[in-house]
mmCIF file of C-alpha atoms in Angstrom:
data_model
loop_
_atom_site.group_PDB
_atom_site.id
_atom_site.type_symbol
_atom_site.label_atom_id
_atom_site.label_comp_id
_atom_site.label_asym_id
_atom_site.label_seq_id
_atom_site.Cartn_x
_atom_site.Cartn_y
_atom_site.Cartn_z
ATOM 1 C CA ALA A 4 72.116 76.284 37.835
ATOM 2 C CA ARG A 5 74.579 77.972 40.203
ATOM 3 C CA ILE A 6 72.101 80.763 40.918
ATOM 4 C CA ARG A 7 69.482 78.124 41.712
ATOM 5 C CA GLN A 8 71.981 76.390 43.995
ATOM 6 C CA ALA A 9 72.549 79.617 45.915
ATOM 7 C CA VAL A 10 68.791 80.050 46.377
ATOM 8 C CA ASP A 11 68.309 76.422 47.460
ATOM 9 C CA GLU A 12 70.972 76.865 50.156
ATOM 10 C CA THR A 13 68.654 79.309 51.881
ATOM 11 C CA PHE A 14 65.201 77.922 51.079
ATOM 12 C CA GLY A 15 66.175 74.266 51.257
ATOM 13 C CA SER A 16 63.336 71.973 50.275
ATOM 14 C CA THR A 17 60.702 74.689 50.689
ATOM 15 C CA ALA A 18 58.882 75.285 47.420
ATOM 16 C CA ILE A 19 59.316 78.785 46.017
ATOM 17 C CA GLU A 20 55.928 80.164 45.019
ATOM 18 C CA ALA A 21 57.152 83.195 43.076
ATOM 19 C CA ILE A 22 60.128 85.398 42.321
ATOM 20 C CA ASP A 23 59.347 89.110 41.993
ATOM 21 C CA VAL A 24 61.861 91.240 40.073
ATOM 22 C CA LEU A 25 62.140 95.013 40.009
ATOM 23 C CA ARG A 26 62.197 96.396 36.476
ATOM 24 C CA PRO A 27 64.802 99.130 37.154
ATOM 25 C CA VAL A 28 68.396 97.934 37.087
ATOM 26 C CA PHE A 29 70.578 99.456 39.833
ATOM 27 C CA VAL A 30 73.985 100.586 38.578
ATOM 28 C CA ARG A 31 77.012 101.552 40.661
ATOM 29 C CA ASN A 32 80.722 101.439 39.866
ATOM 30 C CA LYS A 33 81.405 98.496 37.536
ATOM 31 C CA ALA A 34 78.324 96.438 38.450
ATOM 32 C CA ALA A 35 74.633 96.386 37.598
ATOM 33 C CA TYR A 36 72.288 94.801 40.123
ATOM 34 C CA ILE A 37 69.068 92.952 39.450
ATOM 35 C CA VAL A 38 66.940 93.292 42.581
ATOM 36 C CA ALA A 39 64.429 90.551 43.333
ATOM 37 C CA ARG A 40 62.771 88.567 46.103
ATOM 38 C CA ALA A 41 61.707 84.951 46.414
ATOM 39 C CA ARG A 42 58.432 84.189 48.209
ATOM 40 C CA SER A 43 57.038 81.125 49.911
ATOM 41 C CA GLY A 44 53.978 81.735 52.069
ATOM 42 C CA ASN A 45 54.830 84.469 54.552
ATOM 43 C CA ARG A 46 58.532 83.958 54.023
ATOM 44 C CA VAL A 47 60.404 86.458 51.856
ATOM 45 C CA MET A 48 64.041 86.160 50.838
ATOM 46 C CA PRO A 49 66.054 88.889 49.107
ATOM 47 C CA LEU A 50 67.702 87.913 45.845
ATOM 48 C CA LEU A 51 70.283 90.284 44.412
ATOM 49 C CA MET A 52 72.341 89.444 41.331
ATOM 50 C CA SER A 53 75.472 91.394 40.471
ATOM 51 C CA ILE A 54 76.116 91.627 36.720
ATOM 52 C CA LEU A 55 79.551 92.495 35.336
ATOM 53 C CA ASN A 56 80.792 93.127 31.818
ATOM 54 C CA GLY A 57 83.307 90.298 31.558
ATOM 55 C CA ASP A 58 85.707 89.284 28.826
ATOM 56 C CA ASP A 59 83.008 87.189 27.133
ATOM 57 C CA GLY A 60 80.091 89.551 27.750
ATOM 58 C CA LEU A 61 77.670 89.966 30.632
ATOM 59 C CA GLU A 62 78.107 87.536 33.502
ATOM 60 C CA VAL A 63 76.571 87.019 36.936
ATOM 61 C CA ASP A 64 79.429 87.657 39.339
ATOM 62 C CA ALA A 65 77.582 87.117 42.616
ATOM 63 C CA VAL A 66 74.235 86.170 44.116
ATOM 64 C CA LEU A 67 73.299 87.749 47.454
ATOM 65 C CA HIS A 68 70.398 86.070 49.215
ATOM 66 C CA THR A 69 70.517 87.120 52.871
ATOM 67 C CA GLU A 70 69.261 90.345 54.419
ATOM 68 C CA GLU A 71 72.680 91.063 55.920
ATOM 69 C CA ARG A 72 74.576 90.815 52.626
ATOM 70 C CA VAL A 73 71.997 92.808 50.677
ATOM 71 C CA SER A 74 71.940 95.430 53.435
ATOM 72 C CA ILE A 75 75.676 95.966 52.957
ATOM 73 C CA VAL A 76 75.066 96.674 49.257
ATOM 74 C CA PHE A 77 72.644 99.444 50.300
ATOM 75 C CA SER A 78 74.952 100.645 53.072
ATOM 76 C CA PHE A 79 75.052 104.253 54.323
ATOM 77 C CA ALA A 80 78.795 104.134 53.645
ATOM 78 C CA ARG A 81 78.422 103.601 49.898
ATOM 79 C CA TRP A 82 77.841 105.835 46.913
ATOM 80 C CA TYR A 83 74.328 106.274 45.549
ATOM 81 C CA PHE A 84 72.853 104.004 42.886
ATOM 82 C CA HIS A 85 71.864 105.100 39.394
ATOM 83 C CA ALA A 86 68.474 103.693 38.403
ATOM 84 C CA ASP A 87 65.791 104.685 35.891
ATOM 85 C CA VAL A 88 62.793 104.733 38.260
ATOM 86 C CA GLU A 89 59.284 105.807 37.260
ATOM 87 C CA ASN A 90 57.662 105.312 40.667
ATOM 88 C CA PRO A 91 60.228 105.781 43.485
ATOM 89 C CA ARG A 92 57.725 105.134 46.279
ATOM 90 C CA ALA A 93 56.792 101.722 44.861
ATOM 91 C CA VAL A 94 60.465 100.793 44.505
ATOM 92 C CA ILE A 95 61.163 101.884 48.079
ATOM 93 C CA GLY A 96 58.250 99.733 49.256
ATOM 94 C CA PHE A 97 59.733 96.732 47.443
ATOM 95 C CA LEU A 98 63.190 97.368 48.941
ATOM 96 C CA HIS A 99 61.711 97.695 52.407
ATOM 97 C CA SER A 100 60.093 94.262 52.041
ATOM 98 C CA ILE A 101 63.536 92.659 51.712
ATOM 99 C CA LEU A 102 65.390 95.111 53.985
ATOM 100 C CA PRO A 103 62.940 95.690 56.860
ATOM 101 C CA ARG A 104 65.633 97.095 59.169
ATOM 102 C CA LYS A 105 66.479 99.893 56.749
ATOM 103 C CA ARG A 106 64.667 103.148 57.409
ATOM 104 C CA THR A 107 62.671 104.608 54.536
ATOM 105 C CA ALA A 108 64.898 107.694 54.549
ATOM 106 C CA GLU A 109 68.029 105.578 54.075
ATOM 107 C CA LEU A 110 66.540 103.735 51.113
ATOM 108 C CA TYR A 111 65.602 106.973 49.354
ATOM 109 C CA ILE A 112 69.091 108.363 49.981
ATOM 110 C CA SER A 113 70.766 105.165 48.717
ATOM 111 C CA MET A 114 69.019 105.763 45.378
ATOM 112 C CA GLY A 115 70.142 109.392 45.214
ATOM 113 C CA TYR A 116 66.826 110.947 46.299
ATOM 114 C CA ASN A 117 68.575 112.968 48.982
ATOM 115 C CA LYS A 118 66.004 115.746 49.350
ATOM 116 C CA HIS A 119 63.125 113.343 49.852
ATOM 117 C CA GLY A 120 65.340 111.204 52.064
ATOM 118 C CA LYS A 121 66.089 114.233 54.242
ATOM 119 C CA THR A 122 62.365 114.971 54.520
ATOM 120 C CA GLU A 123 61.699 111.394 55.604
ATOM 121 C CA LEU A 124 64.612 111.576 58.050
ATOM 122 C CA TYR A 125 63.280 114.803 59.590
ATOM 123 C CA ASN A 126 59.741 113.392 59.915
ATOM 124 C CA ASP A 127 61.158 110.227 61.445
ATOM 125 C CA LEU A 128 63.166 112.250 63.965
ATOM 126 C CA MET A 129 60.203 114.396 64.965
ATOM 127 C CA THR A 130 58.069 111.263 65.390
ATOM 128 C CA THR A 131 60.750 109.723 67.600
ATOM 129 C CA ILE A 132 60.954 112.851 69.737
ATOM 130 C CA GLY A 133 57.177 112.871 70.078
ATOM 131 C CA THR A 134 56.938 109.249 71.200
ATOM 132 C CA THR A 135 59.724 109.135 73.784
ATOM 133 C CA ASP A 136 60.832 111.114 76.821
ATOM 134 C CA GLU A 137 64.526 110.508 76.194
ATOM 135 C CA GLN A 138 66.922 113.441 76.256
ATOM 136 C CA PHE A 139 69.638 114.264 73.776
ATOM 137 C CA VAL A 140 73.011 113.500 75.357
ATOM 138 C CA ILE A 141 76.671 113.816 74.405
ATOM 139 C CA ALA A 142 77.575 110.899 72.145
ATOM 140 C CA PRO A 143 79.788 108.169 73.657
ATOM 141 C CA GLY A 144 83.484 108.341 72.865
ATOM 142 C CA LYS A 145 86.329 110.811 73.152
ATOM 143 C CA ARG A 146 85.484 114.447 72.513
ATOM 144 C CA GLY A 147 86.557 115.765 69.113
ATOM 145 C CA LEU A 148 88.385 119.016 68.464
ATOM 146 C CA VAL A 149 86.200 120.063 65.520
ATOM 147 C CA MET A 150 82.693 118.742 66.209
ATOM 148 C CA SER A 151 80.318 118.575 69.155
ATOM 149 C CA VAL A 152 78.399 115.327 68.750
ATOM 150 C CA PHE A 153 75.153 114.327 70.445
ATOM 151 C CA THR A 154 72.473 111.672 70.093
ATOM 152 C CA LEU A 155 69.299 110.146 71.494
ATOM 153 C CA PRO A 156 70.291 106.890 73.241
ATOM 154 C CA SER A 157 67.664 104.773 71.438
ATOM 155 C CA TYR A 158 67.988 106.525 68.070
ATOM 156 C CA GLU A 159 70.319 105.167 65.382
ATOM 157 C CA PHE A 160 71.736 108.518 64.300
ATOM 158 C CA VAL A 161 74.153 111.119 65.622
ATOM 159 C CA PHE A 162 74.070 114.910 65.268
ATOM 160 C CA LYS A 163 77.272 116.839 64.618
ATOM 161 C CA VAL A 164 77.724 120.581 65.096
ATOM 162 C CA ILE A 165 80.896 122.401 64.051
ATOM 163 C CA ARG A 166 82.588 124.076 67.015
ATOM 164 C CA ASP A 167 83.131 127.844 67.008
ATOM 165 C CA ALA A 168 86.920 127.482 67.324
ATOM 166 C CA PHE A 169 89.393 124.639 67.036
ATOM 167 C CA PRO A 170 92.321 124.249 69.451
ATOM 168 C CA ALA A 171 95.814 123.288 68.311
ATOM 169 C CA PRO A 172 96.926 121.274 66.437
ATOM 170 C CA LYS A 173 93.872 121.813 64.190
ATOM 171 C CA SER A 174 94.503 124.467 61.546
ATOM 172 C CA VAL A 175 91.366 124.136 59.388
ATOM 173 C CA THR A 176 88.524 126.659 59.402
ATOM 174 C CA PRO A 177 84.770 125.936 59.741
ATOM 175 C CA ASP A 178 84.298 126.814 56.057
ATOM 176 C CA GLU A 179 86.979 124.285 55.097
ATOM 177 C CA VAL A 180 85.305 121.613 57.215
ATOM 178 C CA ARG A 181 81.968 122.204 55.485
ATOM 179 C CA ALA A 182 83.675 122.052 52.085
ATOM 180 C CA ARG A 183 85.298 118.713 52.911
ATOM 181 C CA TYR A 184 82.046 117.187 54.073
ATOM 182 C CA ARG A 185 80.440 118.230 50.787
ATOM 183 C CA GLU A 186 83.346 116.789 48.811
ATOM 184 C CA VAL A 187 82.746 113.421 50.485
ATOM 185 C CA LEU A 188 79.194 113.391 49.139
ATOM 186 C CA GLN A 189 80.578 113.815 45.604
ATOM 187 C CA HIS A 190 83.081 110.981 45.965
ATOM 188 C CA ASP A 191 82.762 107.219 45.749
ATOM 189 C CA ARG A 192 82.738 106.275 49.425
ATOM 190 C CA VAL A 193 83.674 102.612 48.710
ATOM 191 C CA GLY A 194 81.751 101.376 51.749
ATOM 192 C CA ARG A 195 84.124 103.130 54.157
ATOM 193 C CA LEU A 196 82.877 106.740 54.487
ATOM 194 C CA VAL A 197 79.702 107.406 56.476
ATOM 195 C CA ASP A 198 77.025 109.385 54.638
ATOM 196 C CA PHE A 199 75.866 112.542 56.446
ATOM 197 C CA GLN A 200 72.884 114.704 55.584
ATOM 198 C CA GLU A 201 73.274 118.439 56.061
ATOM 199 C CA PHE A 202 70.486 120.385 57.802
ATOM 200 C CA GLU A 203 69.938 124.051 58.643
ATOM 201 C CA HIS A 204 67.727 125.829 61.183
ATOM 202 C CA LEU A 205 66.391 122.819 63.057
ATOM 203 C CA GLU A 206 64.404 123.538 66.218
ATOM 204 C CA PHE A 207 64.180 121.104 69.138
ATOM 205 C CA PRO A 208 62.379 121.302 72.507
ATOM 206 C CA ARG A 209 64.876 122.531 75.072
ATOM 207 C CA ARG A 210 63.571 120.169 77.759
ATOM 208 C CA ARG A 211 64.803 117.243 75.653
ATOM 209 C CA PHE A 212 68.468 118.274 76.059
ATOM 210 C CA SER A 213 70.503 117.100 79.044
ATOM 211 C CA ALA A 214 72.103 119.809 81.196
ATOM 212 C CA GLU A 215 75.568 118.493 80.331
ATOM 213 C CA LEU A 216 74.875 118.741 76.595
ATOM 214 C CA LEU A 217 73.440 122.257 76.873
ATOM 215 C CA ASP A 218 76.545 123.318 78.759
ATOM 216 C CA GLU A 219 78.834 121.897 76.076
ATOM 217 C CA LEU A 220 76.894 123.567 73.256
ATOM 218 C CA ARG A 221 77.062 126.915 75.070
ATOM 219 C CA ARG A 222 80.822 126.596 75.473
ATOM 220 C CA THR A 223 81.738 125.190 72.085
ATOM 221 C CA ALA A 224 79.071 126.128 69.511
ATOM 222 C CA SER A 225 77.249 129.276 70.641
ATOM 223 C CA GLY A 226 77.712 130.771 67.164
ATOM 224 C CA THR A 227 75.698 127.918 65.641
ATOM 225 C CA VAL A 228 73.351 126.914 68.446
ATOM 226 C CA GLU A 229 70.816 129.268 70.036
ATOM 227 C CA ILE A 230 69.462 128.136 73.390
ATOM 228 C CA ALA A 231 66.139 129.881 74.014
ATOM 229 C CA THR A 232 63.680 129.551 76.882
ATOM 230 C CA ASP A 233 61.745 126.651 75.385
ATOM 231 C CA ALA A 234 63.749 125.661 72.316
ATOM 232 C CA VAL A 235 67.200 124.851 70.992
ATOM 233 C CA ILE A 236 67.732 126.177 67.469
ATOM 234 C CA VAL A 237 70.610 124.640 65.536
ATOM 235 C CA ARG A 238 71.518 126.711 62.491
ATOM 236 C CA HIS A 239 73.704 124.062 60.894
ATOM 237 C CA LEU A 240 74.373 120.392 61.629
ATOM 238 C CA TYR A 241 75.042 116.991 60.098
ATOM 239 C CA VAL A 242 72.949 113.896 60.743
ATOM 240 C CA GLY A 243 74.413 110.463 60.105
ATOM 241 C CA ARG A 244 74.224 106.849 61.178
ATOM 242 C CA ARG A 245 75.601 106.087 64.622
ATOM 243 C CA VAL A 246 78.354 103.490 64.807
ATOM 244 C CA THR A 247 80.488 102.249 67.695
ATOM 245 C CA PRO A 248 83.787 104.185 67.899
ATOM 246 C CA LEU A 249 86.618 101.803 67.067
ATOM 247 C CA ASP A 250 88.568 102.517 70.257
ATOM 248 C CA LEU A 251 85.505 101.742 72.406
ATOM 249 C CA PHE A 252 84.732 98.607 70.402
ATOM 250 C CA LEU A 253 88.228 97.197 70.950
ATOM 251 C CA GLN A 254 88.002 97.796 74.701
ATOM 252 C CA SER A 255 85.038 95.451 75.154
ATOM 253 C CA ALA A 256 84.948 93.115 72.137
ATOM 254 C CA PRO A 257 85.807 89.402 72.458
ATOM 255 C CA PRO A 258 89.366 88.685 71.218
ATOM 256 C CA ASN A 259 88.272 87.053 67.948
ATOM 257 C CA HIS A 260 85.941 89.960 67.088
ATOM 258 C CA ALA A 261 88.602 92.510 67.994
ATOM 259 C CA GLU A 262 91.159 90.789 65.767
ATOM 260 C CA ALA A 263 88.763 90.649 62.806
ATOM 261 C CA VAL A 264 87.942 94.344 63.163
ATOM 262 C CA VAL A 265 91.619 95.324 63.427
ATOM 263 C CA VAL A 266 92.297 93.483 60.164
ATOM 264 C CA ASP A 267 89.322 95.215 58.547
ATOM 265 C CA TRP A 268 90.592 98.579 59.788
ATOM 266 C CA GLY A 269 93.767 98.013 57.781
ATOM 267 C CA TYR A 270 91.717 97.203 54.699
ATOM 268 C CA THR A 271 89.722 100.364 55.319
ATOM 269 C CA LEU A 272 92.889 102.460 55.007
ATOM 270 C CA LYS A 273 93.937 100.540 51.890
ATOM 271 C CA GLU A 274 90.568 100.791 50.179
ATOM 272 C CA LEU A 275 90.365 104.516 50.879
ATOM 273 C CA ALA A 276 93.834 104.884 49.388
ATOM 274 C CA ALA A 277 92.744 102.933 46.322
ATOM 275 C CA ALA A 278 89.896 105.445 45.944
ATOM 276 C CA ASN A 279 92.402 108.325 46.137
ATOM 277 C CA ILE A 280 91.423 109.253 49.700
ATOM 278 C CA PHE A 281 93.821 109.904 52.564
ATOM 279 C CA ALA A 282 92.037 109.990 55.917
ATOM 280 C CA GLY A 283 94.530 112.368 57.525
ATOM 281 C CA ASP A 284 93.691 111.913 61.206
ATOM 282 C CA MET A 285 94.038 108.157 61.742
ATOM 283 C CA LEU A 286 93.305 107.968 65.454
ATOM 284 C CA LEU A 287 91.104 105.006 66.354
ATOM 285 C CA LYS A 288 88.397 107.308 67.743
ATOM 286 C CA ASN A 289 87.765 108.682 64.240
ATOM 287 C CA PHE A 290 86.730 105.255 62.927
ATOM 288 C CA GLY A 291 83.641 103.253 63.806
ATOM 289 C CA VAL A 292 82.305 99.708 63.612
ATOM 290 C CA THR A 293 78.904 99.015 62.009
ATOM 291 C CA ARG A 294 76.444 96.359 63.149
ATOM 292 C CA HIS A 295 77.854 94.159 60.375
ATOM 293 C CA GLY A 296 81.357 94.416 61.860
ATOM 294 C CA ARG A 297 82.685 96.658 59.087
ATOM 295 C CA VAL A 298 85.024 99.528 59.871
ATOM 296 C CA VAL A 299 84.074 102.963 58.532
ATOM 297 C CA PHE A 300 85.548 106.466 58.776
ATOM 298 C CA TYR A 301 83.522 109.498 59.853
ATOM 299 C CA ASP A 302 85.896 112.373 60.656
ATOM 300 C CA TYR A 303 86.410 114.423 57.503
ATOM 301 C CA ASP A 304 88.089 117.641 58.651
ATOM 302 C CA GLU A 305 91.557 116.489 57.523
ATOM 303 C CA ILE A 306 90.571 114.287 54.584
ATOM 304 C CA CYS A 307 92.324 114.983 51.261
ATOM 305 C CA PRO A 308 93.149 113.361 47.909
ATOM 306 C CA LEU A 309 95.899 110.776 48.282
ATOM 307 C CA THR A 310 97.642 112.226 45.247
ATOM 308 C CA ASP A 311 98.061 115.571 47.068
ATOM 309 C CA CYS A 312 100.218 113.983 49.781
ATOM 310 C CA ARG A 313 104.004 113.698 49.805
ATOM 311 C CA PHE A 314 105.024 110.449 51.476
ATOM 312 C CA ARG A 315 108.462 110.513 53.060
ATOM 313 C CA THR A 316 110.747 108.390 55.190
ATOM 314 C CA ILE A 317 111.930 109.952 58.437
ATOM 315 C CA PRO A 318 115.621 110.766 57.947
ATOM 316 C CA PRO A 319 118.062 109.325 60.508
ATOM 317 C CA ALA A 320 118.927 111.498 63.483
ATOM 318 C CA ARG A 321 122.228 113.310 63.262
ATOM 319 C CA SER A 322 122.913 112.793 66.960
ATOM 320 C CA ASP A 323 121.311 111.677 70.218
ATOM 321 C CA TRP A 324 120.362 115.299 70.853
ATOM 322 C CA ASP A 325 118.190 115.290 67.741
ATOM 323 C CA GLU A 326 116.059 112.466 69.099
ATOM 324 C CA LEU A 327 115.644 114.217 72.459
ATOM 325 C CA ALA A 328 114.755 117.600 70.962
ATOM 326 C CA PRO A 329 111.115 118.746 71.269
ATOM 327 C CA GLU A 330 111.033 119.693 67.573
ATOM 328 C CA PRO A 331 111.879 117.410 64.596
ATOM 329 C CA TRP A 332 115.400 117.677 63.198
ATOM 330 C CA PHE A 333 114.052 117.707 59.638
ATOM 331 C CA SER A 334 111.742 120.012 57.717
ATOM 332 C CA VAL A 335 108.060 119.088 57.467
ATOM 333 C CA GLY A 336 105.751 120.525 54.802
ATOM 334 C CA ASN A 337 101.974 120.814 55.057
ATOM 335 C CA SER A 338 101.446 117.880 52.674
ATOM 336 C CA ASP A 339 104.205 115.656 54.100
ATOM 337 C CA VAL A 340 103.183 112.271 55.523
ATOM 338 C CA PHE A 341 105.518 109.848 57.313
ATOM 339 C CA PRO A 342 104.021 106.319 57.222
ATOM 340 C CA GLN A 343 106.379 105.190 60.004
ATOM 341 C CA GLU A 344 104.387 107.396 62.379
ATOM 342 C CA LEU A 345 101.208 105.426 61.726
ATOM 343 C CA ARG A 346 102.122 103.181 64.670
ATOM 344 C CA SER A 347 101.609 106.084 67.049
ATOM 345 C CA PHE A 348 98.020 106.399 65.759
ATOM 346 C CA THR A 349 97.173 102.700 65.972
ATOM 347 C CA SER A 350 97.516 102.533 69.777
ATOM 348 C CA LEU A 351 97.263 98.750 69.543
ATOM 349 C CA ASP A 352 98.786 96.531 72.210
ATOM 350 C CA GLY A 353 100.079 92.993 72.317
ATOM 351 C CA ARG A 354 98.134 90.500 70.244
ATOM 352 C CA LEU A 355 96.169 93.111 68.262
ATOM 353 C CA GLU A 356 99.372 94.838 67.186
ATOM 354 C CA GLN A 357 100.789 91.501 66.020
ATOM 355 C CA VAL A 358 97.610 90.742 64.060
ATOM 356 C CA PHE A 359 97.691 94.147 62.396
ATOM 357 C CA ASP A 360 101.379 93.740 61.475
ATOM 358 C CA THR A 361 100.743 90.294 60.009
ATOM 359 C CA HIS A 362 98.172 91.641 57.560
ATOM 360 C CA HIS A 363 99.138 95.276 57.081
ATOM 361 C CA ALA A 364 102.825 95.892 57.806
ATOM 362 C CA ASP A 365 103.044 97.460 54.328
ATOM 363 C CA LEU A 366 101.017 100.452 55.591
ATOM 364 C CA PHE A 367 104.107 101.572 57.525
ATOM 365 C CA SER A 368 106.179 101.794 54.343
ATOM 366 C CA VAL A 369 106.461 104.664 51.880
ATOM 367 C CA ASP A 370 106.395 102.179 48.988
ATOM 368 C CA PHE A 371 102.778 101.146 49.556
ATOM 369 C CA TRP A 372 101.455 104.701 49.534
ATOM 370 C CA LYS A 373 103.499 105.759 46.517
ATOM 371 C CA GLU A 374 102.290 102.716 44.602
ATOM 372 C CA MET A 375 98.674 103.653 45.354
ATOM 373 C CA GLN A 376 99.380 107.212 44.200
ATOM 374 C CA LYS A 377 100.837 105.844 40.976
ATOM 375 C CA ARG A 378 97.755 103.717 40.322
ATOM 376 C CA ASN A 379 95.422 106.641 40.942
ATOM 377 C CA ARG A 380 97.419 109.045 38.770
ATOM 378 C CA SER A 381 97.471 106.516 35.926
ATOM 379 C CA GLY A 382 93.670 106.651 35.795
ATOM 380 C CA GLU A 383 93.178 103.077 36.937
ATOM 381 C CA ILE A 384 89.627 102.466 38.173
ATOM 382 C CA ILE A 385 90.086 99.937 40.933
ATOM 383 C CA ASP A 386 87.344 97.384 41.643
ATOM 384 C CA PHE A 387 85.111 97.925 44.674
ATOM 385 C CA PHE A 388 82.358 95.396 45.203
ATOM 386 C CA PRO A 389 80.125 95.278 48.294
ATOM 387 C CA TYR A 390 80.492 91.527 48.732
ATOM 388 C CA ASP A 391 83.269 89.031 49.240
ATOM 389 C CA ASP A 392 84.313 85.719 47.717
ATOM 390 C CA ARG A 393 81.643 83.801 49.635
ATOM 391 C CA SER A 394 78.973 85.344 47.409
ATOM 392 C CA ARG A 395 80.795 84.929 44.107
ATOM 393 C CA LEU A 396 79.866 82.281 41.568
ATOM 394 C CA ARG A 397 83.415 82.168 40.331
ATOM 395 C CA PRO A 398 86.115 80.173 42.174
ATOM 396 C CA LEU A 399 87.109 81.394 45.610
ATOM 397 C CA GLY A 400 89.903 83.928 45.406
ATOM 398 C CA HIS A 401 89.193 84.785 41.768
ATOM 399 C CA ALA A 402 89.121 88.512 42.539
ATOM 400 C CA ALA A 403 91.856 90.301 44.419
ATOM 401 C CA ARG A 404 91.039 92.773 47.160
ATOM 402 C CA ALA A 405 90.513 96.362 46.075
ATOM 403 C CA ALA A 406 93.890 97.527 47.351
ATOM 404 C CA PRO A 407 96.502 94.766 47.293
ATOM 405 C CA PRO A 408 99.877 95.418 48.920
ATOM 406 C CA ALA A 409 102.390 97.266 46.815
ATOM 407 C CA SER A 410 104.552 94.168 46.573
#
């Protein structure tokens, strides 16, 4: 009855002619998803039911019946589904009927068919290049120290090339960066880590690159990028969904949107911690905002397991001279993290800083991070569901957030 109520909220008095259900069950984390669609004439509505193994057996935890909410379940920032599929192409066709904004490549990748997804992504890119005169340009946002990033203005993806050398304070090597990107693909990304596909030896028409971008690639990535007379050959790069850098988003967003995103940024850090991930470089420019208003992380060169970190409190200064000295008055190890310093990374002013403190002041304390380490080391598998209380059939607030404060 409650499932029917959820459907009626969308269809209203319109008679439903049929409900089509995919036979494969999609499994991820602690949930199994029944994927369906309701039809009435030319109107199609997605219908996704999340099934959990509750105390009394199987139960429907949530019903998702809008394209936006179902799209988040199939997000590029989430781990791949497990599904016993006999005919992948037919399943992808069904998914595309309820998620028309999703590219075919993304749907294949969401189901773990990465190789076919990469093929679709490459064909899609070549088609785009062939049907537009746009040039590749440097991606908007502050320049990174590890990657050179470029994009086509009308294309929804970015291209990342590892620089030949990294200036201080970066101490990682290109091989370490590649290893960390591959580790991300093996990890549950909990809706907060952008999926990137790795490509080698891609060739593009040189005339499609802006002069500014060619100059940057010559200066920063000549070991990876060959600029020939008529072509640009990239020996290694990552391709991933383009999102709006968080710092740029906050500069132009209306106050209410900016406040909501700042709160979600705090939950991003907490949910990554609950998944045993420490982002490392927490500057706003390393996070992005999706079209659904969710905050994601996309800079993986300093990412590491949370349990490998040593969280410490900054010891008090011994004198005024200590605080004025250019170097810290205390020893700092490679794995040491001082949560008090997080404020210097937030770069939030006025109202946004107050909003962040109201919801996430615990992020500045050692206790929060040590509690999350304790939970991870104990083997606890923390809940991560790609929907909120609005979609649940159980009472509002029944489920706690993935990473509650340590208190």
